[in-house]
CSV table of C-alpha atoms and ligand atoms in Angstrom, one decimal:
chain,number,residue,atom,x,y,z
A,27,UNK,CA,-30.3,57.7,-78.2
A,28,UNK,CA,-30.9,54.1,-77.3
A,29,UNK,CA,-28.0,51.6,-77.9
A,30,UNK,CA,-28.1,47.8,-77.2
A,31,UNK,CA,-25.6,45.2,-78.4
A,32,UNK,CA,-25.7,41.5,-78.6
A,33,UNK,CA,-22.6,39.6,-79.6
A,34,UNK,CA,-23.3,36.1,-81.6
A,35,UNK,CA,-20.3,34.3,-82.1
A,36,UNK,CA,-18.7,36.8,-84.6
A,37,UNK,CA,-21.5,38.8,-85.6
A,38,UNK,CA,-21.8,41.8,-82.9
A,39,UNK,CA,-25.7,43.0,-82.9
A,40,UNK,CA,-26.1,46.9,-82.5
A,41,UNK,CA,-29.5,47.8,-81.7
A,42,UNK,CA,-30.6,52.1,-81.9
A,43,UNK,CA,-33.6,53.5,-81.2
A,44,UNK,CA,-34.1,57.1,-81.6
A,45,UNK,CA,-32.9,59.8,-83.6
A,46,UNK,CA,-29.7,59.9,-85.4
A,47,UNK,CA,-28.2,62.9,-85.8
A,48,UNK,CA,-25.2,65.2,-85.1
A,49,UNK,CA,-25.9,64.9,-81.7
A,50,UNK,CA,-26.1,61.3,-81.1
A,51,UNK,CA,-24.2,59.8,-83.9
A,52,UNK,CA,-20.6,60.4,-81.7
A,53,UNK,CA,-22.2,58.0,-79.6
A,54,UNK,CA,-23.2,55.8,-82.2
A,55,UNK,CA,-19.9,55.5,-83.0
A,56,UNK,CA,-17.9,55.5,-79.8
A,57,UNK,CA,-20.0,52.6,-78.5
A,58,UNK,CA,-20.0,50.4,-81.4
A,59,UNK,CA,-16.2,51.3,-81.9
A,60,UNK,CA,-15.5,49.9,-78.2
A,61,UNK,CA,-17.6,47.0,-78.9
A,62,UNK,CA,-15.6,45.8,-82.3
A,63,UNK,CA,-12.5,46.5,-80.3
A,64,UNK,CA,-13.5,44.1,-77.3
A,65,UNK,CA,-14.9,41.2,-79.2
A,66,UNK,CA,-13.1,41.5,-82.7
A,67,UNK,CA,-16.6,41.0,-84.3
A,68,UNK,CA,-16.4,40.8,-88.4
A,69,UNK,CA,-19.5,41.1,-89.0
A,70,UNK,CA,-21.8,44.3,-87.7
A,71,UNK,CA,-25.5,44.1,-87.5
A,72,UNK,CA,-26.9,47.3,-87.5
A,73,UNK,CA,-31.0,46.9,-86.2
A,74,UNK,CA,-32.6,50.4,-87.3
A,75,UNK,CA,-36.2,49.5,-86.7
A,76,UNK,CA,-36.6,52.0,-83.8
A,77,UNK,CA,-34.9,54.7,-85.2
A,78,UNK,CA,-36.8,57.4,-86.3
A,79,UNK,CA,-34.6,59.9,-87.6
A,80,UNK,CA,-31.5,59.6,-89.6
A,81,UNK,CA,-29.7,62.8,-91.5
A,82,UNK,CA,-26.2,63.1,-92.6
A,83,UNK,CA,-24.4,63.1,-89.7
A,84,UNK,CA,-25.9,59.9,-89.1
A,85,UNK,CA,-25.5,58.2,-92.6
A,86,UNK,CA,-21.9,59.4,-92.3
A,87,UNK,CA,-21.6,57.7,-88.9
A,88,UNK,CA,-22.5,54.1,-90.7
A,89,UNK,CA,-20.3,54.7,-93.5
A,90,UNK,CA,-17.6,55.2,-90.9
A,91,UNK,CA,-18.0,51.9,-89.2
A,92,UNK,CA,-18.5,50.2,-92.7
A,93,UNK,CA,-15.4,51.4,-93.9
A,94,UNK,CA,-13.4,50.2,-90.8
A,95,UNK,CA,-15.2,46.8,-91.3
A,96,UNK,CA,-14.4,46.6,-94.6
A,97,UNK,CA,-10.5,47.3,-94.1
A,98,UNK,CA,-10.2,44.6,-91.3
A,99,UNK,CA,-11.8,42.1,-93.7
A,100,UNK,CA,-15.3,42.3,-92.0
A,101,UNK,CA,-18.5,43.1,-93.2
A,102,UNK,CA,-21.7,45.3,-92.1
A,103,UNK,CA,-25.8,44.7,-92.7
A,104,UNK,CA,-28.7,47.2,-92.4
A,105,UNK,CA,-32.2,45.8,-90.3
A,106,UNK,CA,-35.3,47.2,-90.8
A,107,UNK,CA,-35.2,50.6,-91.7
A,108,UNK,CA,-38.5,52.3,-91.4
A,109,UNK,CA,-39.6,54.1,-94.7
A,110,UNK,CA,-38.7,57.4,-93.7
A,111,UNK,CA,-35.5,56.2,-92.7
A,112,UNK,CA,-34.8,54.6,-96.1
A,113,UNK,CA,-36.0,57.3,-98.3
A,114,UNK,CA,-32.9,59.2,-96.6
A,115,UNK,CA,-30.4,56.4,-97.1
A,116,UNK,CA,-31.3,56.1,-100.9
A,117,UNK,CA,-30.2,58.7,-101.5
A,118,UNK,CA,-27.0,58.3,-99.9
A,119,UNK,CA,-26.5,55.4,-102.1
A,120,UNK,CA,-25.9,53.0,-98.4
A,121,UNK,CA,-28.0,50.8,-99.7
A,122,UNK,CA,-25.6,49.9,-103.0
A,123,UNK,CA,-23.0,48.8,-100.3
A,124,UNK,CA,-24.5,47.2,-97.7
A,125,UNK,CA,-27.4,44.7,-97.7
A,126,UNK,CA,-30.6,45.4,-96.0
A,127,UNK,CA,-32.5,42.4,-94.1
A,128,UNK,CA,-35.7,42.3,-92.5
A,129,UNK,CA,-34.9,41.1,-89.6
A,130,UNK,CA,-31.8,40.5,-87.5
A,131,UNK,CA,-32.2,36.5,-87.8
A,132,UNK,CA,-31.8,36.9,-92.1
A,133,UNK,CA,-29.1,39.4,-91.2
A,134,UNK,CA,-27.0,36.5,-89.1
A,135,UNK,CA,-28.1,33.9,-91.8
A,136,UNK,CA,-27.1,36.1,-94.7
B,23,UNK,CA,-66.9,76.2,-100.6
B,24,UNK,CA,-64.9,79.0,-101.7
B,25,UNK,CA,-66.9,82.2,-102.4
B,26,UNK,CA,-64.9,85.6,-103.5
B,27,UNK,CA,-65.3,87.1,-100.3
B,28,UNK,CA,-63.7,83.9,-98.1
B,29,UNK,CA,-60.8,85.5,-95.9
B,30,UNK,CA,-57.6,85.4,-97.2
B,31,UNK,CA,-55.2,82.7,-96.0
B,32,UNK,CA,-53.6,83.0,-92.9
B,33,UNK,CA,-50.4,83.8,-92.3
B,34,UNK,CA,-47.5,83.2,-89.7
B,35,UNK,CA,-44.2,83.3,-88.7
B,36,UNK,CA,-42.0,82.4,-86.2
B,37,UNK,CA,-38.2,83.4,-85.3
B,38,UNK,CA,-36.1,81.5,-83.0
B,39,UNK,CA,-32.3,82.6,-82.2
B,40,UNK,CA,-30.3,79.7,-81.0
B,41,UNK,CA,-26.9,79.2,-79.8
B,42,UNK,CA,-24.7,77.2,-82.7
B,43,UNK,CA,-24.7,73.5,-80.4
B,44,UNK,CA,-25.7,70.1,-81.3
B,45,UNK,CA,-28.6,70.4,-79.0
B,46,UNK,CA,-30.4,72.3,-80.6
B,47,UNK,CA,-30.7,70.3,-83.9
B,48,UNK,CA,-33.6,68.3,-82.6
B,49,UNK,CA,-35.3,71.6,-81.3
B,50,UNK,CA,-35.4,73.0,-84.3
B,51,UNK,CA,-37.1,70.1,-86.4
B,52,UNK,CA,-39.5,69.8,-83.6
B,53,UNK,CA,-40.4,73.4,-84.0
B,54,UNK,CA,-40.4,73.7,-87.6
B,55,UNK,CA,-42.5,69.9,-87.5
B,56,UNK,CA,-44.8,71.7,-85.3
B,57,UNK,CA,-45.1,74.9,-87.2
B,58,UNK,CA,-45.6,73.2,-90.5
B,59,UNK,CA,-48.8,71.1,-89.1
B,60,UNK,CA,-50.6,74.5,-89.6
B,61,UNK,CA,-50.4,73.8,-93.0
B,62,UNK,CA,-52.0,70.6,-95.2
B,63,UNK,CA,-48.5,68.5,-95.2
B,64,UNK,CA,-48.8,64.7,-95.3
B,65,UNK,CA,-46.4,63.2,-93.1
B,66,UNK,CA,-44.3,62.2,-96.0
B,67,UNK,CA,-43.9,65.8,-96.3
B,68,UNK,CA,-43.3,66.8,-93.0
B,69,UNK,CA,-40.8,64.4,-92.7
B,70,UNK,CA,-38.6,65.8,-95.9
B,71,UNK,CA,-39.4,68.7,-94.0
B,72,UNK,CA,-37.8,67.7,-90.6
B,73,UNK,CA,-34.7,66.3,-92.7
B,74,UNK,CA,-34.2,69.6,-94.8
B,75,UNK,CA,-34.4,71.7,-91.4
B,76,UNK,CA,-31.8,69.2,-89.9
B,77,UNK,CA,-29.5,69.7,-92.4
B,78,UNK,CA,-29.7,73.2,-92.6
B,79,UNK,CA,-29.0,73.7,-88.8
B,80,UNK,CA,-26.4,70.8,-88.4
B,81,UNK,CA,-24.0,72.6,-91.1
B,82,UNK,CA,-24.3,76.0,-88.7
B,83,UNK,CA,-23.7,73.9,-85.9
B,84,UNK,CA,-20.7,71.7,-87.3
B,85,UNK,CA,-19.1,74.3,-90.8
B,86,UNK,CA,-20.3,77.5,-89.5
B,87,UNK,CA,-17.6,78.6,-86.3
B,88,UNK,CA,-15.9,75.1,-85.5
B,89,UNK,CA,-12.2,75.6,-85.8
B,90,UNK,CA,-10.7,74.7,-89.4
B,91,UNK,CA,-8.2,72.3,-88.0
B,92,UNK,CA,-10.4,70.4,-86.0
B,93,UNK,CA,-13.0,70.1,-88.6
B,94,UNK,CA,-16.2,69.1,-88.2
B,95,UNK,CA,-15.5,68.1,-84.7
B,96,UNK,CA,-15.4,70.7,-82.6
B,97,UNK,CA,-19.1,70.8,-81.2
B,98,UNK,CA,-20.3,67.3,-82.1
B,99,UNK,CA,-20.1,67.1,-78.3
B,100,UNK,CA,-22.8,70.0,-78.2
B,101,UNK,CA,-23.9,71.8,-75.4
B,102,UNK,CA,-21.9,74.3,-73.5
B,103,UNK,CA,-18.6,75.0,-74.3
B,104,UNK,CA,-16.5,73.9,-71.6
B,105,UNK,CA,-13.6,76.4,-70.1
B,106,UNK,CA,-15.9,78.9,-70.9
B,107,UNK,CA,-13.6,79.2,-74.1
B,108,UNK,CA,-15.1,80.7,-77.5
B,109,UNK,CA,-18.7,81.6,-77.9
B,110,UNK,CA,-20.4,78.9,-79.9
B,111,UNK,CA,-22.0,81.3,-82.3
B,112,UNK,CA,-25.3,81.8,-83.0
B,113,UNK,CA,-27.8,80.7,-85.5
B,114,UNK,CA,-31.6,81.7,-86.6
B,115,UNK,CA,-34.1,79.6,-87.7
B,116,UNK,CA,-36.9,81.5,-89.3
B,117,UNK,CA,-39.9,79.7,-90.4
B,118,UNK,CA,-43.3,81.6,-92.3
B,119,UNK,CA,-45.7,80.6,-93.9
B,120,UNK,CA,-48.2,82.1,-96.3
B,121,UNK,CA,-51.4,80.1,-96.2
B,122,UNK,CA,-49.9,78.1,-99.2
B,123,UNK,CA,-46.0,77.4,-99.1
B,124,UNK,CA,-43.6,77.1,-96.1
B,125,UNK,CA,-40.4,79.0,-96.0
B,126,UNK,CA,-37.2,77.9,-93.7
B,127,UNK,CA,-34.3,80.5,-93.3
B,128,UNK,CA,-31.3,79.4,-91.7
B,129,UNK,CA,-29.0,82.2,-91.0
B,130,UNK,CA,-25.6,82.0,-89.1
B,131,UNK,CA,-23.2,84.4,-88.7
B,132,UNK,CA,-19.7,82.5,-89.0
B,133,UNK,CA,-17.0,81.8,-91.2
B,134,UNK,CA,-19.5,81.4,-94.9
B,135,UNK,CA,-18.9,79.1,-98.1
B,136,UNK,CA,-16.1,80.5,-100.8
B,137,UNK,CA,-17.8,78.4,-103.7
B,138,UNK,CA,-21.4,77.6,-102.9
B,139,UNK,CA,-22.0,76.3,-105.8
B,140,UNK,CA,-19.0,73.6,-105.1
B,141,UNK,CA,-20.1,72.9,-101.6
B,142,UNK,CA,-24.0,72.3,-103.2
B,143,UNK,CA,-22.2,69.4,-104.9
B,144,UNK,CA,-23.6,66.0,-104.0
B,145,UNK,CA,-20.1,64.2,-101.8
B,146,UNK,CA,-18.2,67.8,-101.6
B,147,UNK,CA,-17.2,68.4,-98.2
B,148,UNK,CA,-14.4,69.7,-96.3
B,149,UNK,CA,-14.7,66.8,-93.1
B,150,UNK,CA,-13.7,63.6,-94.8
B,151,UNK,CA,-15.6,62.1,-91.5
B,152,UNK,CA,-18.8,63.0,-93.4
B,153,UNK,CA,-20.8,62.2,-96.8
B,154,UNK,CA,-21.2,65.7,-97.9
B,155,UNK,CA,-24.9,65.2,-98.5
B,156,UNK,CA,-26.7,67.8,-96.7
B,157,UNK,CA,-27.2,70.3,-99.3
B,158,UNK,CA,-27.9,67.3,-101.7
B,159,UNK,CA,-30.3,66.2,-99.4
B,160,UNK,CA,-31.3,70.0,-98.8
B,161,UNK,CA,-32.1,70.1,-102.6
B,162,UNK,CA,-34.3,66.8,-103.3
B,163,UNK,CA,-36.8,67.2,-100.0
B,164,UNK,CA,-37.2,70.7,-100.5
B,165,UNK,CA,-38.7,72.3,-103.6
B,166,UNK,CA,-36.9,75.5,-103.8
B,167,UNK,CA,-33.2,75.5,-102.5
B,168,UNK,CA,-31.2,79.3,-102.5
B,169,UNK,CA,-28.0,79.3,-100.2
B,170,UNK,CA,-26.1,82.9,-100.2
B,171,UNK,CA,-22.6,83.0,-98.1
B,172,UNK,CA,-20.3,85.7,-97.5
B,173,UNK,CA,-16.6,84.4,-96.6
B,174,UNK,CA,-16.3,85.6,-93.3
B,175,UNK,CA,-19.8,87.0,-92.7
B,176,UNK,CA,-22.0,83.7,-92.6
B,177,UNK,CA,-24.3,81.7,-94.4
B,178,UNK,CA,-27.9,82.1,-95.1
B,179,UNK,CA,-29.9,78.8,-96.4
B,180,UNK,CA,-33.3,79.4,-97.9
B,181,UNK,CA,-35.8,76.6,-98.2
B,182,UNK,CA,-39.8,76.4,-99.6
B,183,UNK,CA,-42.0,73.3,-99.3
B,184,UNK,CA,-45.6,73.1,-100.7
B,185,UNK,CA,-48.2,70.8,-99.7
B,186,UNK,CA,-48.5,68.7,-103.2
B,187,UNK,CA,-52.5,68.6,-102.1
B,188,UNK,CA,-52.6,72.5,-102.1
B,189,UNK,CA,-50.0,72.6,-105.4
B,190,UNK,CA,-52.5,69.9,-107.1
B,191,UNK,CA,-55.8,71.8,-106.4
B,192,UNK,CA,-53.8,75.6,-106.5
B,193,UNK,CA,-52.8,74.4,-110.5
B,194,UNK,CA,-56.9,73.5,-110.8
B,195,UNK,CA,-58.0,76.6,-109.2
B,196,UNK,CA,-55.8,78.9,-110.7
B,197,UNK,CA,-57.0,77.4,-114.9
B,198,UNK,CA,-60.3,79.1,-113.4
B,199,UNK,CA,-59.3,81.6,-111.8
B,200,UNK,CA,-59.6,85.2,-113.1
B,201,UNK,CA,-56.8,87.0,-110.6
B,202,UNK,CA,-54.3,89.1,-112.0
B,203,UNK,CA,-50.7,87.0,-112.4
C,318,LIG,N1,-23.1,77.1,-92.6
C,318,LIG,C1,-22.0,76.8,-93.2
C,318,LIG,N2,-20.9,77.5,-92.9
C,318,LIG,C2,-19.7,77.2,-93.4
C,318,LIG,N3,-19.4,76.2,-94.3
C,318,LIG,C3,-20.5,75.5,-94.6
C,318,LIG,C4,-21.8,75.7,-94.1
C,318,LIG,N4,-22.6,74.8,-94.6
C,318,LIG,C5,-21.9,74.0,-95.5
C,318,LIG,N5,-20.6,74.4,-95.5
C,318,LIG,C6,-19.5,73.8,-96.3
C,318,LIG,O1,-20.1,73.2,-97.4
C,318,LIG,C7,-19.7,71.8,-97.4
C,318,LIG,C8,-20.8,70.9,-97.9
C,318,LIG,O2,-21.9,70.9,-97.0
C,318,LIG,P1,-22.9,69.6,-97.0
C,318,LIG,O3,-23.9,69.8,-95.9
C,318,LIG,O4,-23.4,69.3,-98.3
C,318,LIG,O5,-21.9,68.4,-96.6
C,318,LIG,P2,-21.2,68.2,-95.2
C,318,LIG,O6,-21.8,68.9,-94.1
C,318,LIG,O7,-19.7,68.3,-95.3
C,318,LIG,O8,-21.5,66.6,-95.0
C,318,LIG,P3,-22.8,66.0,-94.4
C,318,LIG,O9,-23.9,67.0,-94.6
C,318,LIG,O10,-23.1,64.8,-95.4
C,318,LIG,O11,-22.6,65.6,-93.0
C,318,LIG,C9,-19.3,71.5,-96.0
C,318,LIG,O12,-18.3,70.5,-95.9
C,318,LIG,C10,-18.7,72.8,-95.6
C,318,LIG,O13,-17.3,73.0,-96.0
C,319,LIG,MG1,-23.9,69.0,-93.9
């Protein structure tokens, strides 16, 4: 899996492309867990547009960093998500919690 | 055009035996992607399809022989055990098809499910890391779900997809069609 971050004053950019699964979602997670660490970012933009798998391991790998967001006061948005890719988080009811921009520029607006 | 004496559909099946790691996640929904293109999926389809096989494989990997106490842990790291400590396990992946319907078998041979019907539920799980959606998510991009577990003895996951072309024209055919049910 492809992972590129950006910081942005508070806002910290994570960028995937690939698949996330079971295999790559621990280093979904360790990364972007490192990067709120160093730069005490509250708010986490997740860019999905070049991801083109999710499953459970990987919704449960947002949720994760959502949650530790939300208990430090911060907040988390979704870009781009390509159809496929939604039709999974839908169901997982992600989409109730978090909003979904389509591009990173709404995402720092919003 | 169909005439009565058009061969039958084809048939195949394939049978892969896998070692229990993260790894081989992605393998298998390349091979069961690959192995449904035989039949008339659109890629809508073939994407539920690749979602389905992932979630059947990833609980083997991750429920199946991963110590209790660790949880879900244990092999996220996939790969080969390091040490050279326990044996990951193993786990099938059979996939058939009959001209008509694809079938997905997921077979391991590890610890099994007490209460499948509680672990079908949508958010049960046992690794508060994770949603407990796969067998929901089994369920909706599948059309035919059956998972049978034996405490001890493994788990074995059973999943059908029709094309909704051939299930669309099958229902027309079969109003005039004059073969025995
Ligand atoms: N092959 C298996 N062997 C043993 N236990 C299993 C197996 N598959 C599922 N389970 C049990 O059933 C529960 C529910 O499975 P399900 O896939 O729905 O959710 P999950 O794997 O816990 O979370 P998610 O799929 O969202 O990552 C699991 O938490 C686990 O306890
Ligand atoms: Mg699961």
């Amino acid at each position: 899996m492809k992972i590129e971050q950006e910081v942005r004053g508070r806002s910290l950019i994570i960028r995937l492309g690939g698949e996330l699964d079971v295999k790559s979602a621990p280093e979904f997670r360790e990364a972007t867990e490192a990067a709120l660490d160093r730069h005490s970012s509250n708010h986490l933009i997740l860019n999905l547009e070049n991801v083109s798998f999710v499953d459970s391991s990987g919704l449960g790998a947002i949720l994760g960093r959502y949650r530790r967001l939300q208990q430090g006061g911060g907040r988390m948005s979704l870009v781009a998500p390509a159809p496929n890719v939604r039709r999974v988080m839908e169901l997982s009811g992600l989409f109730k919690i978090m909003p979904v921009f389509r591009a990173e520029e709404r995402a720092l607006e919003g | 055009m169909r005439t009565v004496s058009s061969p039958a559909p084809l048939k195949n099946h394939v049978r892969m035996e896998m070692a229990a790691v993260a790894d081989n996640v992605a393998l298998s929904r390349v091979t069961v992607a690959a192995f449904a293109a035989q039949l008339d999926f659109t890629l809508d389809e073939i994407e539920d399809i690749r979602v389905a096989v992932s979630e059947a494989v990833t609980n083997a990997v991750v429920h199946a022989y991963g110590d209790a106490d660790l949880g879900g842990g244990v092999n996220h790291g996939g790969g080969v055990n390091p040490a050279g400590g326990a044996n990951p396990g193993t786990v099938t992946l059979e996939v058939a098809h009959d001209g008509e319907a694809l079938t997905i078998i997921v077979t391991d041979h590890g610890r099994g499910i007490a209460d499948v019907a509680l672990a079908r539920q949508p958010a049960y799980t046992t690794d508060p890391e994770r949603m407990g959606l796969g067998f929901a998510i089994m369920e909706s991009f599948s059309d035919e779900l059956e998972v049978a577990s034996e405490v001890g003895r493994g788990t074995t996951v059973r999943m059908v997809k029709r094309p909704r072309a051939a299930r669309a024209s099958g229902a027309g055919e079969a109003a005039g069609d004059d073969r025995p049910v």
